[in-house]
Coordinates of C-alpha atoms (C1' of nucleotides) in Angstrom, one line a residue:
Chain A
M1 CA 4.5 -46.0 23.9
R2 CA 5.8 -44.3 20.9
N3 CA 9.3 -43.6 22.3
K4 CA 10.1 -47.3 22.9
K5 CA 11.8 -49.2 20.2
A6 CA 9.5 -50.9 17.7
P7 CA 9.6 -54.7 17.6
H8 CA 10.2 -56.5 14.3
I9 CA 7.0 -57.2 12.4
S10 CA 6.9 -57.8 8.7
V11 CA 4.4 -55.8 6.6
A12 CA 2.7 -57.5 3.7
I13 CA 0.0 -56.7 1.2
D14 CA -2.7 -59.1 -0.1
C15 CA -4.9 -58.2 -3.0
I16 CA -8.4 -59.5 -3.5
V17 CA -9.4 -59.0 -7.2
F18 CA -13.0 -59.2 -8.2
G19 CA -14.0 -59.5 -11.8
F20 CA -17.3 -59.6 -13.7
D21 CA -17.5 -61.3 -17.1
G22 CA -21.0 -60.1 -18.1
S23 CA -22.9 -62.7 -16.1
D24 CA -20.9 -63.9 -13.1
M25 CA -18.8 -62.4 -10.3
K26 CA -15.3 -64.0 -10.2
L27 CA -12.3 -63.9 -7.9
L28 CA -8.7 -64.0 -9.2
L29 CA -6.3 -66.4 -7.5
I30 CA -2.7 -67.6 -8.1
Q31 CA -0.9 -70.8 -7.3
R32 CA 1.8 -70.1 -4.9
G33 CA 5.2 -70.8 -6.5
F34 CA 7.3 -71.3 -3.4
D35 CA 7.4 -72.9 0.0
P36 CA 5.8 -73.0 2.4
E37 CA 2.4 -73.9 1.0
R38 CA 3.8 -74.3 -2.5
N39 CA 1.1 -74.9 -5.1
K40 CA -1.7 -73.9 -2.8
W41 CA -4.2 -71.3 -4.1
S42 CA -3.6 -67.9 -2.7
L43 CA -4.3 -64.2 -3.1
M44 CA -1.7 -62.0 -4.7
G45 CA 0.7 -61.0 -1.9
G46 CA 4.1 -59.5 -1.2
Y47 CA 6.0 -57.3 1.1
V48 CA 5.9 -53.5 1.4
D49 CA 9.3 -51.9 0.5
E50 CA 10.9 -49.5 2.9
D51 CA 10.7 -46.7 0.4
E52 CA 7.2 -47.1 -1.0
S53 CA 3.8 -46.2 0.5
V54 CA 1.4 -49.1 1.2
D55 CA -0.9 -47.9 -1.5
A56 CA 2.0 -47.9 -4.0
A57 CA 3.0 -51.4 -2.8
S58 CA -0.5 -52.8 -3.5
G59 CA -0.4 -51.6 -7.1
R60 CA 3.1 -52.9 -7.6
I61 CA 2.4 -56.3 -6.1
L62 CA -0.7 -56.7 -8.1
E63 CA 1.0 -55.8 -11.3
N64 CA 4.0 -58.1 -10.6
L65 CA 1.8 -61.1 -10.1
T66 CA -0.9 -60.6 -12.7
G67 CA 0.2 -57.9 -15.1
L68 CA -2.8 -55.8 -14.2
S69 CA -2.2 -52.1 -13.9
G70 CA -4.3 -49.0 -13.6
V71 CA -7.2 -50.9 -11.9
Y72 CA -9.4 -49.7 -9.2
L73 CA -7.8 -50.6 -5.8
E74 CA -9.1 -49.7 -2.4
Q75 CA -7.7 -50.6 1.0
L76 CA -9.9 -53.1 2.8
H77 CA -8.6 -54.1 6.3
T78 CA -5.4 -55.0 8.0
F79 CA -5.1 -58.6 9.3
G80 CA -2.9 -58.9 12.3
S81 CA -3.3 -62.1 14.3
V82 CA -0.1 -63.3 15.8
K83 CA 0.0 -66.6 14.0
R84 CA -1.8 -65.8 10.8
D85 CA 1.4 -66.4 8.8
T86 CA 2.9 -69.7 9.8
N87 CA 6.4 -68.5 8.8
E88 CA 7.1 -65.3 10.7
R89 CA 5.1 -62.6 12.4
T90 CA 3.5 -60.7 9.5
I91 CA 0.6 -58.4 9.3
S92 CA -1.2 -58.1 6.0
I93 CA -2.8 -55.0 4.7
T94 CA -5.5 -56.1 2.2
Y95 CA -6.8 -54.3 -0.8
F96 CA -9.6 -55.1 -3.1
A97 CA -9.7 -54.5 -6.8
L98 CA -12.6 -54.3 -9.3
I99 CA -12.0 -55.1 -12.9
D100 CA -13.8 -55.9 -16.1
I101 CA -12.6 -59.4 -16.9
A102 CA -12.9 -59.1 -20.6
K103 CA -10.8 -55.9 -20.7
Y104 CA -7.8 -57.5 -19.1
K105 CA -8.1 -61.0 -20.4
Q106 CA -5.1 -61.0 -22.7
Q107 CA -2.8 -59.3 -20.2
L108 CA -3.6 -62.0 -17.7
S109 CA -3.6 -65.2 -19.5
A110 CA -0.4 -64.6 -21.5
D111 CA 2.3 -64.6 -18.9
Y112 CA 0.7 -65.3 -15.6
H113 CA -0.7 -68.3 -13.9
A114 CA -3.7 -66.6 -12.4
E115 CA -7.2 -68.1 -12.6
W116 CA -10.7 -66.8 -12.1
F117 CA -13.0 -68.7 -9.7
P118 CA -16.7 -68.1 -9.1
V119 CA -17.1 -66.0 -5.9
N120 CA -19.4 -68.6 -4.5
N121 CA -17.1 -71.5 -5.1
I122 CA -13.7 -70.5 -3.8
P123 CA -11.1 -73.2 -3.0
K124 CA -9.4 -73.5 0.4
L125 CA -6.7 -70.8 0.4
I126 CA -3.5 -70.4 2.4
F127 CA -3.4 -68.7 5.8
D128 CA -6.4 -66.5 6.5
H129 CA -7.0 -65.7 2.9
N130 CA -10.5 -67.2 2.9
E131 CA -11.4 -64.8 5.7
M132 CA -10.1 -61.9 3.7
V133 CA -12.2 -62.9 0.8
E134 CA -15.4 -63.0 2.9
M135 CA -14.7 -59.6 4.3
A136 CA -14.1 -58.2 0.8
K137 CA -17.4 -59.6 -0.4
K138 CA -19.2 -57.8 2.4
R139 CA -17.3 -54.6 1.9
L140 CA -18.2 -54.7 -1.8
Q141 CA -21.9 -55.0 -0.9
Y142 CA -21.6 -52.0 1.4
K143 CA -19.6 -49.9 -1.0
A144 CA -21.9 -50.6 -3.9
A145 CA -24.9 -49.7 -1.9
L146 CA -23.8 -46.1 -1.6
H147 CA -21.2 -45.6 -4.3
P148 CA -21.2 -46.3 -8.0
V149 CA -17.8 -48.1 -7.8
V150 CA -19.3 -51.1 -9.4
F151 CA -19.1 -49.5 -12.8
E152 CA -15.4 -50.4 -12.5
L153 CA -16.5 -54.0 -13.1
L154 CA -18.3 -53.2 -16.4
P155 CA -16.9 -52.4 -19.8
E156 CA -17.4 -49.0 -21.4
K157 CA -20.6 -50.1 -22.9
F158 CA -22.9 -52.6 -21.2
T159 CA -26.5 -53.8 -21.4
L160 CA -29.2 -53.5 -18.8
P161 CA -29.3 -57.3 -18.4
Q162 CA -25.6 -57.3 -17.7
I163 CA -25.7 -54.6 -15.1
Q164 CA -28.6 -56.3 -13.4
S165 CA -26.7 -59.6 -13.4
M166 CA -23.9 -57.8 -11.7
Y167 CA -26.1 -56.5 -8.9
D168 CA -27.8 -59.9 -8.6
A169 CA -24.4 -61.5 -8.2
I170 CA -23.1 -59.0 -5.6
Y171 CA -26.2 -59.2 -3.5
E172 CA -27.1 -62.7 -4.2
V173 CA -30.7 -61.8 -5.0
N174 CA -32.8 -61.5 -8.1
F175 CA -34.1 -58.0 -8.7
D176 CA -37.3 -57.5 -10.6
K177 CA -36.1 -56.4 -14.0
R178 CA -38.9 -53.9 -14.5
N179 CA -38.3 -52.1 -11.3
F180 CA -34.5 -52.4 -11.7
S181 CA -34.3 -50.8 -15.1
R182 CA -36.8 -48.1 -14.1
K183 CA -34.7 -47.1 -11.1
L184 CA -31.4 -47.3 -12.8
L185 CA -32.6 -45.2 -15.8
S186 CA -34.2 -42.7 -13.5
T187 CA -30.8 -41.5 -12.4
G188 CA -30.3 -40.0 -15.8
L189 CA -26.7 -41.3 -15.7
L190 CA -27.0 -43.8 -18.5
I191 CA -26.9 -43.0 -22.2
K192 CA -28.6 -45.4 -24.5
L193 CA -26.6 -46.3 -27.6
N194 CA -27.9 -47.2 -31.0
E195 CA -26.2 -50.5 -30.9
K196 CA -27.1 -53.9 -29.6
D197 CA -25.3 -56.7 -27.9
K198 CA -26.3 -59.9 -29.7
M199 CA -24.2 -62.2 -27.6
G200 CA -26.8 -62.8 -24.9
S201 CA -29.9 -63.3 -27.0
K202 CA -31.4 -63.4 -30.4
K203 CA -33.3 -60.1 -30.0
G204 CA -30.2 -58.4 -28.7
A205 CA -30.0 -55.9 -25.8
F206 CA -29.2 -52.2 -26.3
Y207 CA -25.9 -51.0 -25.0
Y208 CA -25.7 -48.2 -22.6
T209 CA -22.8 -46.1 -21.5
L210 CA -22.1 -43.9 -18.4
D211 CA -22.7 -40.2 -18.8
K212 CA -19.3 -39.3 -17.3
D213 CA -20.0 -35.6 -16.7
K214 CA -23.2 -36.3 -14.8
Y215 CA -21.5 -39.2 -13.0
E216 CA -18.9 -36.9 -11.6
E217 CA -21.4 -34.3 -10.5
N218 CA -23.8 -36.7 -8.9
L219 CA -21.5 -39.1 -7.3
F220 CA -23.5 -38.9 -4.2
K221 CA -27.1 -38.7 -5.0
I222 CA -27.2 -41.8 -7.1
F223 CA -27.3 -45.0 -5.3
S224 CA -29.4 -46.6 -2.7
L225 CA -31.8 -46.1 -5.5
I226 CA -30.9 -49.6 -6.2
I227 CA -30.0 -51.1 -2.9
T228 CA -31.9 -51.0 0.4
P229 CA -30.5 -52.2 3.7
D230 CA -32.5 -55.4 3.3
H231 CA -30.0 -56.5 0.7
L232 CA -27.0 -56.4 2.9
Q233 CA -25.7 -59.5 4.6
F234 CA -24.7 -58.6 8.2
Chain B
M1 CA 7.3 -61.4 -3.6
R2 CA 6.6 -63.3 -0.4
N3 CA 9.8 -65.3 -0.5
K4 CA 12.1 -62.3 -0.4
K5 CA 13.1 -61.0 3.0
A6 CA 10.8 -58.3 4.4
P7 CA 12.3 -54.8 4.9
H8 CA 12.1 -53.2 8.3
I9 CA 9.0 -51.1 8.8
S10 CA 7.6 -50.3 12.2
V11 CA 4.0 -51.0 13.0
A12 CA 2.1 -48.6 15.2
I13 CA -1.5 -48.1 16.3
D14 CA -3.4 -44.8 16.6
C15 CA -6.8 -44.6 18.3
I16 CA -9.5 -42.1 17.5
V17 CA -11.9 -41.8 20.4
F18 CA -15.3 -40.3 19.9
G19 CA -17.4 -39.3 22.9
F20 CA -20.9 -37.9 23.3
D21 CA -21.8 -35.9 26.4
G22 CA -25.5 -35.6 25.9
S23 CA -25.3 -32.6 23.5
D24 CA -22.1 -32.6 21.6
M25 CA -19.7 -34.9 19.9
K26 CA -16.2 -34.8 21.2
L27 CA -12.8 -36.2 20.3
L28 CA -10.2 -37.3 22.9
L29 CA -6.6 -36.1 22.5
I30 CA -3.4 -36.3 24.5
Q31 CA -0.4 -34.1 24.7
R32 CA 2.6 -36.0 23.6
G33 CA 5.1 -36.4 26.4
F34 CA 8.3 -37.0 24.5
D35 CA 10.3 -35.8 21.5
P36 CA 9.9 -35.3 18.7
E37 CA 6.8 -33.1 18.7
R38 CA 6.7 -33.0 22.5
N39 CA 3.7 -31.2 23.9
K40 CA 1.8 -31.2 20.6
W41 CA -1.7 -32.7 20.6
S42 CA -1.9 -36.2 19.3
L43 CA -4.1 -39.3 19.0
M44 CA -3.3 -42.1 21.4
G45 CA -0.6 -44.2 19.7
G46 CA 2.0 -46.9 20.3
Y47 CA 3.8 -49.8 18.7
V48 CA 2.3 -53.3 18.2
D49 CA 4.2 -55.9 20.2
E50 CA 5.6 -59.0 18.4
D51 CA 3.4 -61.3 20.4
E52 CA 0.1 -59.6 20.3
S53 CA -2.5 -59.2 17.6
V54 CA -3.1 -55.7 16.2
D55 CA -6.6 -55.8 17.7
A56 CA -5.2 -56.6 21.1
A57 CA -2.6 -53.9 20.7
S58 CA -5.2 -51.2 20.0
G59 CA -7.0 -52.1 23.3
R60 CA -3.8 -52.2 25.3
I61 CA -2.5 -48.8 23.9
L62 CA -5.8 -47.1 24.5
E63 CA -5.9 -48.4 28.1
N64 CA -2.3 -47.4 28.8
L65 CA -2.8 -43.9 27.7
T66 CA -6.3 -43.2 28.9
G67 CA -7.3 -45.8 31.4
L68 CA -10.3 -46.7 29.2
S69 CA -11.0 -50.4 28.8
G70 CA -13.8 -52.4 27.5
V71 CA -14.9 -49.8 25.0
Y72 CA -16.2 -50.3 21.5
L73 CA -13.1 -50.3 19.2
E74 CA -13.1 -50.9 15.4
Q75 CA -10.4 -50.9 12.9
L76 CA -10.5 -47.9 10.6
H77 CA -7.7 -47.8 8.1
T78 CA -3.9 -48.3 7.8
F79 CA -1.9 -45.2 6.9
G80 CA 1.3 -45.9 5.2
S81 CA 2.9 -43.0 3.4
V82 CA 6.7 -43.2 3.4
K83 CA 7.2 -40.0 5.3
R84 CA 4.2 -39.8 7.5
D85 CA 6.2 -40.3 10.6
T86 CA 9.2 -37.9 10.5
N87 CA 11.3 -40.2 12.7
E88 CA 11.4 -43.6 11.1
R89 CA 9.4 -45.5 8.5
T90 CA 6.2 -46.4 10.4
I91 CA 2.8 -47.5 9.3
S92 CA -0.1 -46.8 11.5
I93 CA -3.1 -49.0 11.9
T94 CA -5.9 -46.7 13.1
Y95 CA -8.9 -47.7 15.3
F96 CA -11.9 -45.7 16.3
A97 CA -13.7 -46.0 19.6
L98 CA -17.1 -44.8 20.7
I99 CA -17.8 -44.0 24.3
D100 CA -20.3 -42.3 26.6
I101 CA -18.3 -39.5 28.1
A102 CA -20.1 -39.4 31.4
K103 CA -19.5 -43.1 32.0
Y104 CA -15.8 -42.9 31.8
K105 CA -15.3 -39.4 33.2
Q106 CA -13.6 -40.3 36.5
Q107 CA -11.4 -43.0 35.0
L108 CA -10.1 -40.4 32.6
S109 CA -9.5 -37.3 34.5
A110 CA -7.9 -38.9 37.5
D111 CA -4.5 -40.1 36.2
Y112 CA -4.3 -39.1 32.6
H113 CA -3.8 -35.9 30.7
A114 CA -6.3 -36.5 28.0
E115 CA -8.8 -33.8 26.9
W116 CA -12.0 -33.7 25.0
F117 CA -12.2 -31.4 22.0
P118 CA -15.4 -30.6 20.0
V119 CA -15.2 -32.6 16.8
N120 CA -15.7 -29.4 14.8
N121 CA -12.8 -27.6 16.4
I122 CA -9.8 -29.9 16.5
P123 CA -6.4 -28.4 17.0
K124 CA -3.5 -29.1 14.6
L125 CA -2.2 -32.6 15.4
I126 CA 1.1 -34.3 14.8
F127 CA 2.0 -36.2 11.6
D128 CA -1.1 -37.2 9.6
H129 CA -3.4 -37.4 12.6
N130 CA -5.8 -34.7 11.4
E131 CA -6.3 -36.8 8.3
M132 CA -7.1 -39.8 10.4
V133 CA -9.7 -37.9 12.3
E134 CA -11.4 -36.7 9.1
M135 CA -11.6 -40.3 7.9
A136 CA -12.9 -41.5 11.2
K137 CA -15.7 -38.9 11.1
K138 CA -16.8 -40.1 7.7
R139 CA -16.6 -43.7 8.7
L140 CA -18.8 -43.0 11.7
Q141 CA -21.4 -41.5 9.4
Y142 CA -21.4 -44.5 7.2
K143 CA -21.4 -47.0 10.0
A144 CA -24.2 -45.2 11.9
A145 CA -26.3 -45.1 8.7
L146 CA -26.6 -48.9 8.7
H147 CA -25.7 -50.1 12.1
P148 CA -26.9 -49.2 15.6
V149 CA -23.3 -48.8 16.8
V150 CA -24.1 -45.3 18.0
F151 CA -25.8 -46.6 21.1
E152 CA -22.3 -47.1 22.3
L153 CA -22.1 -43.4 22.6
L154 CA -25.2 -43.1 24.9
P155 CA -25.7 -44.0 28.5
E156 CA -28.0 -46.9 29.6
K157 CA -30.9 -44.5 29.7
F158 CA -31.2 -41.5 27.4
T159 CA -33.8 -39.1 26.3
L160 CA -35.2 -38.5 22.8
P161 CA -33.7 -35.0 22.6
Q162 CA -30.3 -36.5 23.5
I163 CA -30.3 -39.2 20.9
Q164 CA -31.4 -36.7 18.3
S165 CA -28.6 -34.3 19.3
M166 CA -26.3 -37.2 18.7
Y167 CA -27.5 -37.8 15.2
D168 CA -27.6 -34.1 14.5
A169 CA -24.0 -33.9 15.6
I170 CA -22.8 -36.9 13.6
Y171 CA -24.5 -35.8 10.4
E172 CA -24.2 -32.1 11.0
V173 CA -27.8 -31.5 10.2
N174 CA -31.0 -30.8 12.2
F175 CA -33.6 -33.4 11.9
D176 CA -37.2 -32.5 12.4
K177 CA -37.9 -33.7 15.9
R178 CA -41.5 -34.9 15.1
N179 CA -40.3 -37.1 12.2
F180 CA -37.2 -38.2 14.0
S181 CA -39.0 -39.4 17.1
R182 CA -41.7 -41.1 15.1
K183 CA -39.2 -43.0 13.0
L184 CA -37.1 -44.0 16.0
L185 CA -40.0 -45.2 18.1
S186 CA -41.4 -47.1 15.1
T187 CA -38.5 -49.5 15.4
G188 CA -40.0 -50.8 18.6
L189 CA -36.5 -51.0 20.1
L190 CA -36.9 -48.3 22.7
I191 CA -38.6 -48.8 26.0
K192 CA -40.0 -45.7 27.6
L193 CA -39.2 -45.4 31.3
N194 CA -41.4 -43.8 34.0
E195 CA -38.6 -41.3 34.8
K196 CA -37.6 -38.0 33.5
D197 CA -34.3 -36.2 32.9
K198 CA -34.7 -32.7 34.3
M199 CA -31.2 -31.6 33.4
G200 CA -32.1 -30.3 30.0
S201 CA -35.3 -28.5 30.6
K202 CA -37.9 -27.5 33.2
K203 CA -40.5 -29.8 31.8
G204 CA -38.1 -32.7 31.7
A205 CA -37.7 -35.4 29.0
F206 CA -38.7 -39.0 29.5
Y207 CA -35.8 -41.5 29.6
Y208 CA -35.8 -44.4 27.2
T209 CA -33.7 -47.6 27.2
L210 CA -32.7 -50.1 24.6
D211 CA -34.7 -53.3 24.4
K212 CA -31.7 -55.5 24.3
D213 CA -33.4 -58.6 23.2
K214 CA -35.1 -57.1 20.2
Y215 CA -31.9 -55.2 19.5
E216 CA -29.9 -58.4 19.1
E217 CA -32.6 -59.9 16.9
N218 CA -33.1 -57.0 14.6
L219 CA -29.5 -55.7 14.4
F220 CA -30.0 -55.5 10.6
K221 CA -33.4 -54.2 9.8
I222 CA -33.2 -51.2 12.0
F223 CA -31.3 -48.4 10.5
S224 CA -31.5 -46.3 7.5
L225 CA -34.9 -45.7 9.0
I226 CA -33.1 -42.6 10.2
I227 CA -30.5 -41.8 7.7
T228 CA -30.8 -41.5 4.0
P229 CA -27.8 -41.1 1.6
D230 CA -28.4 -37.4 1.5
H231 CA -27.0 -37.1 4.9
L232 CA -23.6 -38.6 4.0
Q233 CA -20.7 -36.4 3.2
F234 CA -18.7 -37.9 0.3
Chain C
dT1 C1' -46.4 -15.1 34.0
dC2 C1' -43.2 -16.1 31.0
dA3 C1' -39.4 -18.3 28.9
dA4 C1' -37.6 -22.7 27.3
dA5 C1' -37.7 -27.2 25.9
dA6 C1' -40.9 -31.5 25.3
dG7 C1' -44.2 -33.7 23.0
dT8 C1' -47.6 -34.7 19.5
dG9 C1' -50.8 -35.4 14.1
dT10 C1' -52.1 -34.5 9.5
dT11 C1' -51.6 -33.9 4.7
dC12 C1' -49.4 -34.7 0.3
dA13 C1' -46.0 -36.2 -2.8
dA14 C1' -42.7 -39.6 -3.9
dC15 C1' -41.1 -44.1 -3.9
dG16 C1' -41.1 -49.2 -3.6
dT17 C1' -43.2 -53.4 -5.0
dA18 C1' -45.9 -56.7 -7.1
dC19 C1' -47.3 -58.3 -11.1
dA20 C1' -48.0 -60.1 -16.9
dC21 C1' -47.7 -59.5 -21.5
dC22 C1' -45.8 -58.4 -26.1
dC23 C1' -41.6 -58.0 -29.1
dA24 C1' -37.7 -59.3 -32.0
dT25 C1' -34.9 -62.6 -33.7
dG26 C1' -32.1 -66.8 -35.0
dA27 C1' -32.3 -71.4 -35.2
Chain D
dT1 C1' -42.8 -71.5 -35.9
dC2 C1' -41.2 -71.5 -31.7
dA3 C1' -38.1 -70.9 -28.0
dT4 C1' -35.3 -67.4 -25.8
dG5 C1' -34.4 -63.4 -23.6
dG6 C1' -35.5 -58.1 -24.0
dG7 C1' -38.4 -54.6 -23.0
dT8 C1' -42.3 -52.0 -21.0
dG9 C1' -46.8 -49.9 -17.6
dT10 C1' -50.1 -49.8 -13.9
dA11 C1' -52.1 -49.9 -9.4
dC12 C1' -51.6 -49.8 -4.4
dG13 C1' -49.6 -49.4 -0.2
dT14 C1' -45.9 -47.4 2.4
dT15 C1' -42.7 -44.0 3.5
dG16 C1' -40.6 -39.4 3.7
dA17 C1' -41.1 -34.5 4.3
dA18 C1' -43.1 -30.3 5.5
dC19 C1' -45.4 -28.0 8.8
dA20 C1' -47.5 -25.3 14.2
dC21 C1' -49.4 -25.6 18.3
dT22 C1' -50.0 -27.2 23.2
dT23 C1' -47.9 -28.8 27.6
dT24 C1' -45.1 -28.5 31.6
dT25 C1' -42.6 -26.3 35.0
dG26 C1' -38.8 -23.6 37.3
dA27 C1' -37.3 -19.1 37.7

DNA sequence: TCAAAAGTGTTCAACGTACACCCATGA
DNA sequence: TCATGGGTGTACGTTGAACACTTTTGA
């Protein structure tokens, strides 16, 4: 009951950071610098301070450990088994972040020892962090099915092959590129630029950019144009 | 960082209980029996014990305050503003429950002072509990769009008008009953019984029951037959 | 007999899916 | 010149949406 004294339980945050590099989905991990479990791979974690909200804590902790700030962060789930942390009773509130790898490349590699791993080849992580990652992958699938959050993973301008690779990676499928581009363009949310990306091919692929105004207005109607429930892993 | 000492933050649970009575969606509330905020309406809450998981705590707290056990409970979100609890720094991990009101009616009214309120007419609640309820309503919409969890709200046998009322209530729309019943029956998941419910009308409506085997098998493919993204409130 | 809710079918437009070839370019 | 990836169109079946009348029966 609320009027009894609260037992002591520590409150931590762990951040699951997804990135997209133009062709693959990646996950950001750090090597733990202290005992226990020193040198094992881990998510970015830390304790919530007494005078900060848990949302604020997630941003602070991510920035401390990776230098990343201003990224899209959303609460995922709170993990609270009794023995999940081998050290002391700790619950962990997890957040996931979506970023465009290229945009933050320099910030990251300069001072921090974080590394990108392909989402389908994650090493063994400390505690229950692998479970957290699995849940985050599923949540991303759900979220992306109904919300255009995934544009957070893309640079300002991007090509159709890039955005399709992103969806292919998130849902672990291969969409038909003819149907995919038709559906995507039919939203009217993409503006074609007079400029090509020549990185990916000799012919080059046209860049597109988000029509921000329409994007705000139509936040709702847009998706599930792309994804049907068949694509979700239950 | 993980190696610093954790500050003291209390960890509480709050449960948002949705019920369906055959025609309306309801929310279960209790009147707080202690200060501060004595006698104000509130969700069912309590502290997590040091030696129990947060999932276990949610079940225990719900049972303590309402007598309900064995109900569908799912974690919703963790609320963690600094001043959300006016008493001491407390984060609240919220869970939502789905129950068939009739099934638990006796359990509830006997010993507990909990009351059902229509979801569209909730009183002012303590702390940030109204916000929690709003989030739970949205989550239920999302969840029900892709998962058949809503059968948790129905009795063993139910009529087509009842299940449609439920969807109408969750999405705050009025589905066309011809289209609705065709879609629902096309899943092949409902078994028509040779028995009618005469409560709702003179003619009576046939009872249906879930084909449990098929239900297990097809957990995934089923929904979004009913709901399209247009129905979601963003 | 009538009021009230249950139950049922058809038509049309929109959408999803499958599928194959040409284009532009740099090496 | 050729290998590589980019870009486009059509045809068909399925699905979603709009729509109105008949049935049953208790009061």
